[in-house]
Coordinates of C-alpha atoms in Angstrom, one line a residue:
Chain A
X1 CA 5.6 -78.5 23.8
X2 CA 1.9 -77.1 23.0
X3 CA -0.1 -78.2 25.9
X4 CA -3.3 -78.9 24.2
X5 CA -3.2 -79.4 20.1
X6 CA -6.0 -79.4 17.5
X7 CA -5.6 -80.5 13.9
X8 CA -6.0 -78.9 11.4
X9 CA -6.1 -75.5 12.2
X10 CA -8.4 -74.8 9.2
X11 CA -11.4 -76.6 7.7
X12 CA -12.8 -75.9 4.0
X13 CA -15.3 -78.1 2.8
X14 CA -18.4 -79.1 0.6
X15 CA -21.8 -80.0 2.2
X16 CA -22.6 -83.3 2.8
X17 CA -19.0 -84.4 3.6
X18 CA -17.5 -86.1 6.1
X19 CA -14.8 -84.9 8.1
X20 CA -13.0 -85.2 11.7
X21 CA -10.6 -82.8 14.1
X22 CA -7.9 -84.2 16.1
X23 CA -7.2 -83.5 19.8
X24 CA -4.3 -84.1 21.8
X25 CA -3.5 -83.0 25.5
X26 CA 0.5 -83.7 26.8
X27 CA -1.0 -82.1 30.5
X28 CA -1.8 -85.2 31.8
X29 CA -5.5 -84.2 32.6
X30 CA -7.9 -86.8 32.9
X31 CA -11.0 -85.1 31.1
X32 CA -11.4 -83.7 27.9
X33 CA -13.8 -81.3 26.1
X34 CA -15.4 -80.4 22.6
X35 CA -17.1 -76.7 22.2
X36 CA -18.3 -75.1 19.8
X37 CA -18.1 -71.4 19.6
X38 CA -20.4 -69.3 16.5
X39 CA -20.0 -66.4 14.8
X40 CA -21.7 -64.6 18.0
X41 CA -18.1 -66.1 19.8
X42 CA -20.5 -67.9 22.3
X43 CA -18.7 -71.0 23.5
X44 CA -20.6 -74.1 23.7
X45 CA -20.1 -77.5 25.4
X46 CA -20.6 -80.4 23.0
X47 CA -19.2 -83.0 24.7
X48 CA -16.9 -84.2 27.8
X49 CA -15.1 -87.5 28.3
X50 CA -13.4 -88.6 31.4
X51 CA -10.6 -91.1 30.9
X52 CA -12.1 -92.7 27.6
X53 CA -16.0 -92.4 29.6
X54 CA -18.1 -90.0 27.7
X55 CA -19.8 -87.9 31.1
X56 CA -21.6 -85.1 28.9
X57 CA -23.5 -84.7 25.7
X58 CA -25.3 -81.8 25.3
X59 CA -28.1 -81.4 22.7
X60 CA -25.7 -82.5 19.6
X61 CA -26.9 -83.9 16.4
X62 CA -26.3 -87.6 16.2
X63 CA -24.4 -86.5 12.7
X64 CA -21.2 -85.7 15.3
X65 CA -19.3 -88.4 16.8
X66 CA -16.5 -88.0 19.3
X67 CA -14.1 -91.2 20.1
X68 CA -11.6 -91.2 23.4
X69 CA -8.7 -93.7 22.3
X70 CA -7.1 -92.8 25.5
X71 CA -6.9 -90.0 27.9
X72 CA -4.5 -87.7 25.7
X73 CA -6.7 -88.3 23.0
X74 CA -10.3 -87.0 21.8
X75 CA -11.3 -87.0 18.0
X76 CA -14.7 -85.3 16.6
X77 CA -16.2 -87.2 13.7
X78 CA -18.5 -84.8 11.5
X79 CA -21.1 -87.0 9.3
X80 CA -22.9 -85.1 6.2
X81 CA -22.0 -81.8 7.1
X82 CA -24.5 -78.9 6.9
X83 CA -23.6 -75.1 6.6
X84 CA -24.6 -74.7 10.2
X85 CA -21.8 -76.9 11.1
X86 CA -19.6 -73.9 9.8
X87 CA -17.9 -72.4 13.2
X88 CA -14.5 -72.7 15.5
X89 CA -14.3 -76.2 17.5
X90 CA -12.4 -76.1 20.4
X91 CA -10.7 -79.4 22.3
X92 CA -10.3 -78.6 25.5
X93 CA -9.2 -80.7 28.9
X94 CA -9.3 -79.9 32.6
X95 CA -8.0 -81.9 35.9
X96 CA -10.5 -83.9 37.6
X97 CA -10.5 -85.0 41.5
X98 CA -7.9 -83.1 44.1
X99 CA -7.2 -80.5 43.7
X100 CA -9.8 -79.3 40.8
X101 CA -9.8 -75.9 40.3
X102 CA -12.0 -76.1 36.9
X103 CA -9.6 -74.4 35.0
X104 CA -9.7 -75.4 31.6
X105 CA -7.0 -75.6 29.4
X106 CA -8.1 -75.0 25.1
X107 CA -6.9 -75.8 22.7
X108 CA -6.1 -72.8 19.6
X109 CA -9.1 -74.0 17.6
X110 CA -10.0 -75.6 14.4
X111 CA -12.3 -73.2 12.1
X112 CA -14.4 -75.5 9.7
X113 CA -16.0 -73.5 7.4
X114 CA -18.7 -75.7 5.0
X115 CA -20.1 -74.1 1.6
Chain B
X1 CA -32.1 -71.1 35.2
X2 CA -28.7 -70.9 35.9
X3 CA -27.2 -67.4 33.3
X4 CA -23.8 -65.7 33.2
X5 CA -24.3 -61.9 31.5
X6 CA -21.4 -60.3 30.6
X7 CA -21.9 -56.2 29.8
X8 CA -20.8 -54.4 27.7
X9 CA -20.7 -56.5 24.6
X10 CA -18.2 -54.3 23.3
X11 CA -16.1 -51.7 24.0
X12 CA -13.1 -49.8 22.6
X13 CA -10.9 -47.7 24.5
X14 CA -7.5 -46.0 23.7
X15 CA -4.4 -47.3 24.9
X16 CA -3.4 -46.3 28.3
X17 CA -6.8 -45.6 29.4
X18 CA -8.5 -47.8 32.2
X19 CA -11.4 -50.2 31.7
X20 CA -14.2 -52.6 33.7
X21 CA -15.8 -55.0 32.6
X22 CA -18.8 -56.7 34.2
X23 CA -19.9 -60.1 34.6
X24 CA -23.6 -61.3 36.6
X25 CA -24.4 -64.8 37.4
X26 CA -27.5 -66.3 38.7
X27 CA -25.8 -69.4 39.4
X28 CA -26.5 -71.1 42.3
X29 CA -24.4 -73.0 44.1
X30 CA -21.6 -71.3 43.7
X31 CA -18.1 -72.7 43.4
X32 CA -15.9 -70.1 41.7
X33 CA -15.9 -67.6 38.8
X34 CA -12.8 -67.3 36.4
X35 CA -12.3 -65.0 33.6
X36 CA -10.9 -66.1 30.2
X37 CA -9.1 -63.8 27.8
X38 CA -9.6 -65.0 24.2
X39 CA -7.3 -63.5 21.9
X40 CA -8.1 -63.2 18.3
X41 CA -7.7 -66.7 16.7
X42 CA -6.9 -68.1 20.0
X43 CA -8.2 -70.5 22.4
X44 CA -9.1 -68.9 25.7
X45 CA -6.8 -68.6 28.7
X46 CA -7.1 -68.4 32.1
X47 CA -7.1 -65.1 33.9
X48 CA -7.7 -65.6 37.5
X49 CA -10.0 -67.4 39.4
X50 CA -11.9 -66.1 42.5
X51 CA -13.7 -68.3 44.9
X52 CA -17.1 -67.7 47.1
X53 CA -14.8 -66.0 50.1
X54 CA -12.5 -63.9 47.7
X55 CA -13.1 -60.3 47.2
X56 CA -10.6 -59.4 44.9
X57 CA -7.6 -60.5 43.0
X58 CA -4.7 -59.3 40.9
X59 CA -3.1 -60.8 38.0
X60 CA -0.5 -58.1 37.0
X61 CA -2.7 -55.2 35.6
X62 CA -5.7 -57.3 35.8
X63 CA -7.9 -56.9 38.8
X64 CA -10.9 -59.4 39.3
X65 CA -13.7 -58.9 41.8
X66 CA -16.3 -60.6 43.1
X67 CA -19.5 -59.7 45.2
X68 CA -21.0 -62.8 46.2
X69 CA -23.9 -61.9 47.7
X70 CA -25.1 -59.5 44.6
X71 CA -23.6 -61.9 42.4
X72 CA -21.6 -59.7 40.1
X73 CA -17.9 -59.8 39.2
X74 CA -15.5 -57.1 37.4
X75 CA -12.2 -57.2 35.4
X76 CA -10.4 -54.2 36.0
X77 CA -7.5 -53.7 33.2
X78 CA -5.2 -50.7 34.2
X79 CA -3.3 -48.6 31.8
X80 CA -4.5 -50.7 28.7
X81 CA -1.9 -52.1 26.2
X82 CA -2.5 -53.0 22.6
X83 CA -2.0 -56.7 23.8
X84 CA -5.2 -56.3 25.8
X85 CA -7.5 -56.4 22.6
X86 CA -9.2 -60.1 22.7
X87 CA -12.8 -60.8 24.3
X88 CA -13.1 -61.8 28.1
X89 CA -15.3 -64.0 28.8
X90 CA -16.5 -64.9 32.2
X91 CA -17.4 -68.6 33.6
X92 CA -19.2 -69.5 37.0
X93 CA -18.4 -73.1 38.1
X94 CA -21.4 -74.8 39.8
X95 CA -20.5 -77.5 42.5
X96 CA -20.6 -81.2 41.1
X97 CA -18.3 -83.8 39.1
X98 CA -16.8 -82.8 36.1
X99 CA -16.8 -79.0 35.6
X100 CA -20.7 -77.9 35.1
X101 CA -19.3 -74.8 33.7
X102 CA -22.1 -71.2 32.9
X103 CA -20.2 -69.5 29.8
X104 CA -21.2 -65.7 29.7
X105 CA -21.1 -64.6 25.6
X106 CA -18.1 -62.6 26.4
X107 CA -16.7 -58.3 26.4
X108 CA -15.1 -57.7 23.2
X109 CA -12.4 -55.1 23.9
X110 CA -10.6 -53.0 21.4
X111 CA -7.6 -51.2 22.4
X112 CA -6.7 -48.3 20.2
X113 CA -3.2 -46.4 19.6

């Protein structure tokens, strides 16, 4: 009954690859979240989509592609992967509207790690 | 600019011991602060959340406050457990749609036997 799950957990691979992480949320929230967190454990927003919509993209290299099928859904696509790709990604989702407290809600993480 | 600093960076204490942790924002608006506990291969997890008129609040041994009008914030963690080892990162919510959410790089707190 994992609230919000990533897969996989763990990401080894060659530069120049291509390679996506999964995202699913059973809390029935209506926005969903990619960060980024580096070796310094600084979290950074990627992206946001509300119900399929993408509301923010930060500074991201065109190379990284998210895709909402649905609201319980958000996928990042990784195009020719570099070895500053290498960090933990983190899906995330949150409640919108009524009732918003901002509390997010993450995901356990997906450590790519590109040599 | 709108910044969340988060001091110390690290800190190890032993087990049983008290400890604070700071957090100060220049965000403004304000909407609320929460603090995050990140365990070790872990997403992060809510702590408690304190809003513009709340002064402190309690989550078991955790304490949170909050002095809006200096803009700083403290976990307190009382009689420390090995369990408490993770990094605590504090996050100011600025009014608006969708969560515009300050990240502070986080206390990384070792809890030793």
């Amino acid at each position: 009954d994992t609230a919000v799950s990533q897969t996989p957990k763990y990401l080894v691979t060659q530069m120049g690859n291509d390679k996506s992480i999964k995202c699913e949320q059973n809390l029935g929230h209506d926005t969903m979240y990619w960060y980024k967190q580096d070796s310094k454990k600084f979290l950074k927003i990627m992206f946001s989509y509300n119900n399929k919509e993408l509301i923010i993209n930060e500074t991201v290299p065109n190379r990284f592609s998210p895709k909402s099928p649905d609201k319980a859904h958000l996928n990042l696509h990784i195009n020719s992967l570099e070895l500053g790709d290498s960090a933990v990604y983190f899906c995330a989702s949150s409640r919108t509207g009524t009732g918003n407290t901002g509390e997010l809600f993450f995901g356990e993480g997906s450590r790519l790690t590109v040599l | 600019k709108n910044q969340v600093e988060q001091s110390p960076q690290s800190l190890i204490i032993l087990e049983g011991k008290n400890c604070t942790l700071q957090c100060n924002y220049t965000v403004s608006p304000f909407s609320n602060l929460r603090w995050y506990k990140q365990d070790t291969g872990r997403g992060p997890v809510s702590l408690t959340i304190m809003t513009f008129s709340e002064n402190t609040k309690s989550n078991g041994r955790y304490t949170a406050t909050l002095d809006a009008d200096t803009k700083q914030s403290s976990l307190h963690i009382t009689a420390s457990q090995l369990s408490d080892s993770a990094s605590y990162i504090c996050v100011v919510s600025a009014p608006g749609g969708y969560n515009k959410l300050i990240f502070g790089a986080g206390t990384r707190l070792a809890v030793h036997p």
